[in-house]
Amino acid sequence: MTTIRGACAHDCPDTCSWLVDIEDGTAKRLYGDPAHPFTRGGLCAKVNHYLDRVYHPDRVLHPLKRSGPKGSGQFQRVSWDEALADIASRWKSIPPEELLLYSLAGTQGLIQMASLDRRLFGSMGACGLERNICGEVAVAGLEVTQGHSWGIDPEDIVHSRYIVLWGTNTIVTNLHLWPFIQQARERGARLIVVDPVRTRTAEQADWHIPLKPASDGALALAMMHVWVRDGLVDLDYVRSHTEGYGELVEYLRSFPPAAVADVTGISADDIELFAREYAATRPSLLRPLIGIEHHRNGGTLFRTLAMLPILLGAWRERGGGLFRSSGSLQYSTLNTRKLWMPEVYKPGVRVLNMANLGNDLCSAEPPIRSLFVHSVNPMVTVPNRNRIRQGLLRDDLFTVVHDLFITETAAFADYVLPATSQIEHLDIVTSWGHHYLSFNHPAIAPRGEAVSNTELARRLARALGRAEPWLFDSDEDLLRQALDSDHPWLEGITYENLAARGYQKLAQPEDWRPYANGGFHTPAGKANLHPERIGPGEIVAADRDYPLQLITGKSLHFLNSSYGNMERHLRRSGPLFVEIHPADARSRNLEDGAAVKVANASGQLSAICRITDRVRQGVVSMPFGGAYAVNELTPEMPTDWGGGSGFYDAFVEVHP
Ligand SMILES: Nc1nc2c(c(=O)[nH]1)N[C@H]1C(S)=C(S)[C@@H](COP(=O)(O)OP(=O)(O)OC[C@H]3O[C@@H](n4cnc5c(=O)[nH]c(N)nc54)[C@H](O)[C@@H]3O)O[C@H]1N2
Ligand SMILES: Nc1nc2c(c(=O)[nH]1)N[C@H]1C(S)=C(S)[C@@H](COP(=O)(O)OP(=O)(O)OC[C@H]3O[C@@H](n4cnc5c(=O)[nH]c(N)nc54)[C@H](O)[C@@H]3O)O[C@H]1N2
Ligand SMILES: [Mo]
């Protein structure tokens, strides 16, 4: 038996290091690396069964060509040569801007997520894509205030004494951060959760603040009002490292706690208490993740929240400040220009927003005539599912999907091409939840005729008659190109070292406090407190026909759309349910455990009714992910900045 080192590439902040035991070319066991400081030997409810995914009987192992009507899921096996020749000739027959590469982070490996595919489609002049349904809105908001969206090293959370999980369900979505939070609590930290839903994480908190959805900006402004009024602002820090404080103080006058109690659904007394505790307990850490960016006002919310640690000078101390994502920090150390080669892309091409896939497939001008999908499953994960289905059914749309399974999206394809799993290809995985780079050695040969994303790009380039050598770089070359950077934090981090050790932490200073002495990345080098692009933002209101706000957060047993085809995961998560407050259930004559219809103008779903005060009155919650089709009910609604998606500004009615 041999043991091979690898790393999980799911779109999740934890990026676990794993070990795979191999016997006679077959993977027998896959488990978390006990030595990795973040993984600590444990995986999660999903990836514990990763090998069931690798060896699943439904894996696509050969190229498949559609043999029935679109969407029927009927396919026949064809050879790679036949598939590639047909795809290439179809693509050559349409203008490049009518061909769309649609991908996200189904693998977030450095080269499998984005490398040769970008070079190929970019240099063809294919239609561009804004990949903005996860993180971009938060980044856009944080950047207005901080310049960069950087935060502290999450391992430093053990030094925090006041931890605010603001719109994040850590135990479900970011499990490997939890032991660090617990360690801080053992040392006396207090844990606050701000979330309209009493999640598993909220249940474990010292205090859960169940505000109304999207009202976070109003709450933050009232807290700042209290700090200014009571002299709790760190004026020394503010004077040295910010601009616009004077005007901000003026602006905050209109936001005493009593003025926002209605909007937020939180009493003025509770707001006062929260504000005073937060200011009095140091070091204090604000930990948001994605929850609040899935609202219309998501950018404004992040811009406004980012002011909290600044006014308190919380960045001064180790364990103080804000932590959302280490993704952009990690990428800033790498040579992404060399990897992605933006200089070979055709300039001036049209760029579409990935959140508007439904309407774009149905009505973009010029039309999308061919869609190439990898590492994303929009029929499950992108809003306005019924419209996407309508677009995918178009007879004149030529769709190619590269995935491990015939996903809900692949079922509509003209060709489904077999993709390798993470234990079948080479990569390095960056993380947006910690500061380690992780190496992933292939542990087994590709199953059947499956190919990795990079190998598929090489095959497509060859079939298209392209000859530029940079379209055929090997995986190892690509990884070396990305690491070819003189960033000081990559010192000692080489291909060889990573391959041998499995993971390495960025070579940052031991005590790294990004903004302890200011140094914000704005043009003036100061945090921007001007009361511009700030505030409660546009809070989308319910309408008469659909009065209940639908939140669709992540589920424990699914990783976004993935694992929705696996028996064990389906059994554990059960049939689709909707959680509704007892008062809302009573006025609708709903019964606990009964089947109900959840509907709005975009769609209608059957679900089991769960009557519970885990949700506030006026809010209902359904689980997102797996095979749950909740995006039938979500709107194609852009956010204020960053072009994201107001997934959680969906409104519905629930009928018996
Ligand atoms: N098990 C599991 N883990 C995952 C994933 C998964 O699918 N399953 N997906 C991964 C991905 S891609 C991501 S981006 C992360 C996301 O990680 P999180 O951000 O932690 O998860 P979400 O469920 O998107 O949203 C978090 C919380 O925001 C709350 N929320 C909604 N609206 C508001 C609001 O207006 N204000 C406040 N304060 N809270 C609000 C929701 O109720 C929810 O509990 O998780 C990753 N980890
Ligand atoms: N209602 C609602 N909708 C949401 C969200 C929500 O909270 N609520 N969250 C949003 C967020 S934050 C995100 S990030 C998105 C995630 O949305 P997606 O990116 O669509 O979801 P995933 O399931 O992570 O990955 C998609 C596909 O990638 C495939 N894949 C994995 N590895 C590889 C590979 O190496 N090669 C190829 N070719 N394919 C591979 C998987 O099999 C899977 O089918 O969903 C968004 N949608
Ligand atoms: Mo995400």
PDB file of N, CA and C in Angstrom, residues 72-118:
ATOM      1  N   SER A  72     -33.619  15.344 -22.251  1.00  0.00           N
ATOM      2  CA  SER A  72     -34.147  14.012 -21.932  1.00  0.00           C
ATOM      3  C   SER A  72     -33.103  13.185 -21.198  1.00  0.00           C
ATOM      4  N   GLY A  73     -31.846  13.618 -21.244  1.00  0.00           N
ATOM      5  CA  GLY A  73     -30.794  12.868 -20.579  1.00  0.00           C
ATOM      6  C   GLY A  73     -30.427  11.602 -21.344  1.00  0.00           C
ATOM      7  N   GLN A  74     -30.796  11.506 -22.616  1.00  0.00           N
ATOM      8  CA  GLN A  74     -30.432  10.317 -23.404  1.00  0.00           C
ATOM      9  C   GLN A  74     -29.166  10.595 -24.209  1.00  0.00           C
ATOM     10  N   PHE A  75     -28.170   9.754 -23.982  1.00  0.00           N
ATOM     11  CA  PHE A  75     -26.877   9.952 -24.627  1.00  0.00           C
ATOM     12  C   PHE A  75     -26.349   8.631 -25.149  1.00  0.00           C
ATOM     13  N   GLN A  76     -25.443   8.699 -26.147  1.00  0.00           N
ATOM     14  CA  GLN A  76     -24.738   7.491 -26.578  1.00  0.00           C
ATOM     15  C   GLN A  76     -23.241   7.752 -26.525  1.00  0.00           C
ATOM     16  N   ARG A  77     -22.507   6.674 -26.279  1.00  0.00           N
ATOM     17  CA  ARG A  77     -21.062   6.801 -26.174  1.00  0.00           C
ATOM     18  C   ARG A  77     -20.441   7.076 -27.545  1.00  0.00           C
ATOM     19  N   VAL A  78     -19.501   8.018 -27.593  1.00  0.00           N
ATOM     20  CA  VAL A  78     -18.752   8.265 -28.831  1.00  0.00           C
ATOM     21  C   VAL A  78     -17.264   8.325 -28.487  1.00  0.00           C
ATOM     22  N   SER A  79     -16.425   8.310 -29.517  1.00  0.00           N
ATOM     23  CA  SER A  79     -14.986   8.378 -29.251  1.00  0.00           C
ATOM     24  C   SER A  79     -14.586   9.833 -29.001  1.00  0.00           C
ATOM     25  N   TRP A  80     -13.449  10.009 -28.347  1.00  0.00           N
ATOM     26  CA  TRP A  80     -12.929  11.362 -28.153  1.00  0.00           C
ATOM     27  C   TRP A  80     -12.729  12.039 -29.505  1.00  0.00           C
ATOM     28  N   ASP A  81     -12.182  11.296 -30.481  1.00  0.00           N
ATOM     29  CA  ASP A  81     -11.906  11.909 -31.787  1.00  0.00           C
ATOM     30  C   ASP A  81     -13.181  12.449 -32.422  1.00  0.00           C
ATOM     31  N   GLU A  82     -14.226  11.650 -32.359  1.00  0.00           N
ATOM     32  CA  GLU A  82     -15.483  12.092 -32.973  1.00  0.00           C
ATOM     33  C   GLU A  82     -16.029  13.326 -32.260  1.00  0.00           C
ATOM     34  N   ALA A  83     -16.037  13.274 -30.933  1.00  0.00           N
ATOM     35  CA  ALA A  83     -16.582  14.397 -30.162  1.00  0.00           C
ATOM     36  C   ALA A  83     -15.789  15.677 -30.446  1.00  0.00           C
ATOM     37  N   LEU A  84     -14.471  15.570 -30.386  1.00  0.00           N
ATOM     38  CA  LEU A  84     -13.639  16.773 -30.563  1.00  0.00           C
ATOM     39  C   LEU A  84     -13.792  17.351 -31.969  1.00  0.00           C
ATOM     40  N   ALA A  85     -13.840  16.468 -32.975  1.00  0.00           N
ATOM     41  CA  ALA A  85     -13.952  16.962 -34.352  1.00  0.00           C
ATOM     42  C   ALA A  85     -15.282  17.687 -34.546  1.00  0.00           C
ATOM     43  N   ASP A  86     -16.343  17.113 -34.006  1.00  0.00           N
ATOM     44  CA  ASP A  86     -17.662  17.729 -34.169  1.00  0.00           C
ATOM     45  C   ASP A  86     -17.726  19.074 -33.434  1.00  0.00           C
ATOM     46  N   ILE A  87     -17.237  19.084 -32.187  1.00  0.00           N
ATOM     47  CA  ILE A  87     -17.271  20.329 -31.399  1.00  0.00           C
ATOM     48  C   ILE A  87     -16.461  21.421 -32.111  1.00  0.00           C
ATOM     49  N   ALA A  88     -15.266  21.053 -32.586  1.00  0.00           N
ATOM     50  CA  ALA A  88     -14.409  22.055 -33.235  1.00  0.00           C
ATOM     51  C   ALA A  88     -15.082  22.599 -34.489  1.00  0.00           C
ATOM     52  N   SER A  89     -15.719  21.729 -35.252  1.00  0.00           N
ATOM     53  CA  SER A  89     -16.305  22.251 -36.493  1.00  0.00           C
ATOM     54  C   SER A  89     -17.508  23.148 -36.178  1.00  0.00           C
ATOM     55  N   ARG A  90     -18.269  22.804 -35.143  1.00  0.00           N
ATOM     56  CA  ARG A  90     -19.394  23.685 -34.755  1.00  0.00           C
ATOM     57  C   ARG A  90     -18.867  25.038 -34.303  1.00  0.00           C
ATOM     58  N   TRP A  91     -17.820  25.036 -33.494  1.00  0.00           N
ATOM     59  CA  TRP A  91     -17.309  26.305 -32.969  1.00  0.00           C
ATOM     60  C   TRP A  91     -16.697  27.157 -34.075  1.00  0.00           C
ATOM     61  N   LYS A  92     -16.092  26.483 -35.083  1.00  0.00           N
ATOM     62  CA  LYS A  92     -15.486  27.267 -36.166  1.00  0.00           C
ATOM     63  C   LYS A  92     -16.551  27.907 -37.047  1.00  0.00           C
ATOM     64  N   SER A  93     -17.775  27.354 -36.987  1.00  0.00           N
ATOM     65  CA  SER A  93     -18.812  27.866 -37.884  1.00  0.00           C
ATOM     66  C   SER A  93     -19.594  29.046 -37.293  1.00  0.00           C
ATOM     67  N   ILE A  94     -19.287  29.424 -36.042  1.00  0.00           N
ATOM     68  CA  ILE A  94     -20.027  30.571 -35.473  1.00  0.00           C
ATOM     69  C   ILE A  94     -19.043  31.683 -35.112  1.00  0.00           C
ATOM     70  N   PRO A  95     -19.528  32.952 -35.076  1.00  0.00           N
ATOM     71  CA  PRO A  95     -18.636  34.027 -34.642  1.00  0.00           C
ATOM     72  C   PRO A  95     -18.212  33.764 -33.193  1.00  0.00           C
ATOM     73  N   PRO A  96     -16.923  33.989 -32.869  1.00  0.00           N
ATOM     74  CA  PRO A  96     -16.450  33.649 -31.520  1.00  0.00           C
ATOM     75  C   PRO A  96     -17.254  34.306 -30.408  1.00  0.00           C
ATOM     76  N   GLU A  97     -17.735  35.519 -30.623  1.00  0.00           N
ATOM     77  CA  GLU A  97     -18.452  36.187 -29.523  1.00  0.00           C
ATOM     78  C   GLU A  97     -19.814  35.542 -29.255  1.00  0.00           C
ATOM     79  N   GLU A  98     -20.193  34.554 -30.066  1.00  0.00           N
ATOM     80  CA  GLU A  98     -21.440  33.840 -29.797  1.00  0.00           C
ATOM     81  C   GLU A  98     -21.184  32.509 -29.092  1.00  0.00           C
ATOM     82  N   LEU A  99     -19.921  32.335 -28.708  1.00  0.00           N
ATOM     83  CA  LEU A  99     -19.510  31.149 -27.945  1.00  0.00           C
ATOM     84  C   LEU A  99     -19.174  31.613 -26.521  1.00  0.00           C
ATOM     85  N   LEU A 100     -19.788  30.974 -25.537  1.00  0.00           N
ATOM     86  CA  LEU A 100     -19.582  31.400 -24.146  1.00  0.00           C
ATOM     87  C   LEU A 100     -18.943  30.286 -23.320  1.00  0.00           C
ATOM     88  N   LEU A 101     -17.783  30.583 -22.726  1.00  0.00           N
ATOM     89  CA  LEU A 101     -17.178  29.685 -21.737  1.00  0.00           C
ATOM     90  C   LEU A 101     -17.805  30.043 -20.399  1.00  0.00           C
ATOM     91  N   TYR A 102     -18.546  29.087 -19.829  1.00  0.00           N
ATOM     92  CA  TYR A 102     -19.269  29.339 -18.581  1.00  0.00           C
ATOM     93  C   TYR A 102     -18.686  28.413 -17.516  1.00  0.00           C
ATOM     94  N   SER A 103     -17.930  28.968 -16.588  1.00  0.00           N
ATOM     95  CA  SER A 103     -17.295  28.137 -15.557  1.00  0.00           C
ATOM     96  C   SER A 103     -17.271  28.893 -14.250  1.00  0.00           C
ATOM     97  N   LEU A 104     -17.086  28.146 -13.144  1.00  0.00           N
ATOM     98  CA  LEU A 104     -16.908  28.816 -11.856  1.00  0.00           C
ATOM     99  C   LEU A 104     -15.842  28.065 -11.086  1.00  0.00           C
ATOM    100  N   ALA A 105     -16.120  27.696  -9.876  1.00  0.00           N
ATOM    101  CA  ALA A 105     -15.083  27.144  -9.016  1.00  0.00           C
ATOM    102  C   ALA A 105     -15.424  25.747  -8.523  1.00  0.00           C
ATOM    103  N   GLY A 106     -16.116  24.953  -9.363  1.00  0.00           N
ATOM    104  CA  GLY A 106     -16.397  23.558  -9.012  1.00  0.00           C
ATOM    105  C   GLY A 106     -15.121  22.856  -8.588  1.00  0.00           C
ATOM    106  N   THR A 107     -14.006  23.186  -9.244  1.00  0.00           N
ATOM    107  CA  THR A 107     -12.687  22.917  -8.680  1.00  0.00           C
ATOM    108  C   THR A 107     -12.035  24.269  -8.477  1.00  0.00           C
ATOM    109  N   GLN A 108     -11.471  24.487  -7.293  1.00  0.00           N
ATOM    110  CA  GLN A 108     -10.747  25.749  -7.134  1.00  0.00           C
ATOM    111  C   GLN A 108      -9.237  25.540  -7.154  1.00  0.00           C
ATOM    112  N   GLY A 109      -8.825  24.430  -7.776  1.00  0.00           N
ATOM    113  CA  GLY A 109      -7.395  24.227  -8.008  1.00  0.00           C
ATOM    114  C   GLY A 109      -6.858  25.335  -8.913  1.00  0.00           C
ATOM    115  N   LEU A 110      -5.614  25.682  -8.663  1.00  0.00           N
ATOM    116  CA  LEU A 110      -4.989  26.803  -9.362  1.00  0.00           C
ATOM    117  C   LEU A 110      -5.043  26.670 -10.880  1.00  0.00           C
ATOM    118  N   ILE A 111      -4.721  25.487 -11.419  1.00  0.00           N
ATOM    119  CA  ILE A 111      -4.708  25.371 -12.883  1.00  0.00           C
ATOM    120  C   ILE A 111      -5.978  24.740 -13.435  1.00  0.00           C
ATOM    121  N   GLN A 112      -6.655  23.916 -12.636  1.00  0.00           N
ATOM    122  CA  GLN A 112      -7.864  23.289 -13.180  1.00  0.00           C
ATOM    123  C   GLN A 112      -9.025  24.271 -13.214  1.00  0.00           C
ATOM    124  N   MET A 113      -9.038  25.220 -12.282  1.00  0.00           N
ATOM    125  CA  MET A 113     -10.134  26.196 -12.282  1.00  0.00           C
ATOM    126  C   MET A 113      -9.980  27.165 -13.453  1.00  0.00           C
ATOM    127  N   ALA A 114      -8.769  27.662 -13.664  1.00  0.00           N
ATOM    128  CA  ALA A 114      -8.576  28.695 -14.690  1.00  0.00           C
ATOM    129  C   ALA A 114      -7.124  28.695 -15.125  1.00  0.00           C
ATOM    130  N   SER A 115      -6.868  28.319 -16.354  1.00  0.00           N
ATOM    131  CA  SER A 115      -5.517  28.445 -16.908  1.00  0.00           C
ATOM    132  C   SER A 115      -5.613  28.321 -18.425  1.00  0.00           C
ATOM    133  N   LEU A 116      -5.433  27.100 -18.953  1.00  0.00           N
ATOM    134  CA  LEU A 116      -5.441  26.945 -20.407  1.00  0.00           C
ATOM    135  C   LEU A 116      -6.804  27.277 -21.019  1.00  0.00           C
ATOM    136  N   ASP A 117      -7.884  27.046 -20.264  1.00  0.00           N
ATOM    137  CA  ASP A 117      -9.212  27.373 -20.813  1.00  0.00           C
ATOM    138  C   ASP A 117      -9.305  28.870 -21.093  1.00  0.00           C
ATOM    139  N   ARG A 118      -8.760  29.674 -20.155  1.00  0.00           N
ATOM    140  CA  ARG A 118      -8.827  31.133 -20.347  1.00  0.00           C
ATOM    141  C   ARG A 118      -7.961  31.551 -21.527  1.00  0.00           C
TER     142      ARG A 118
END
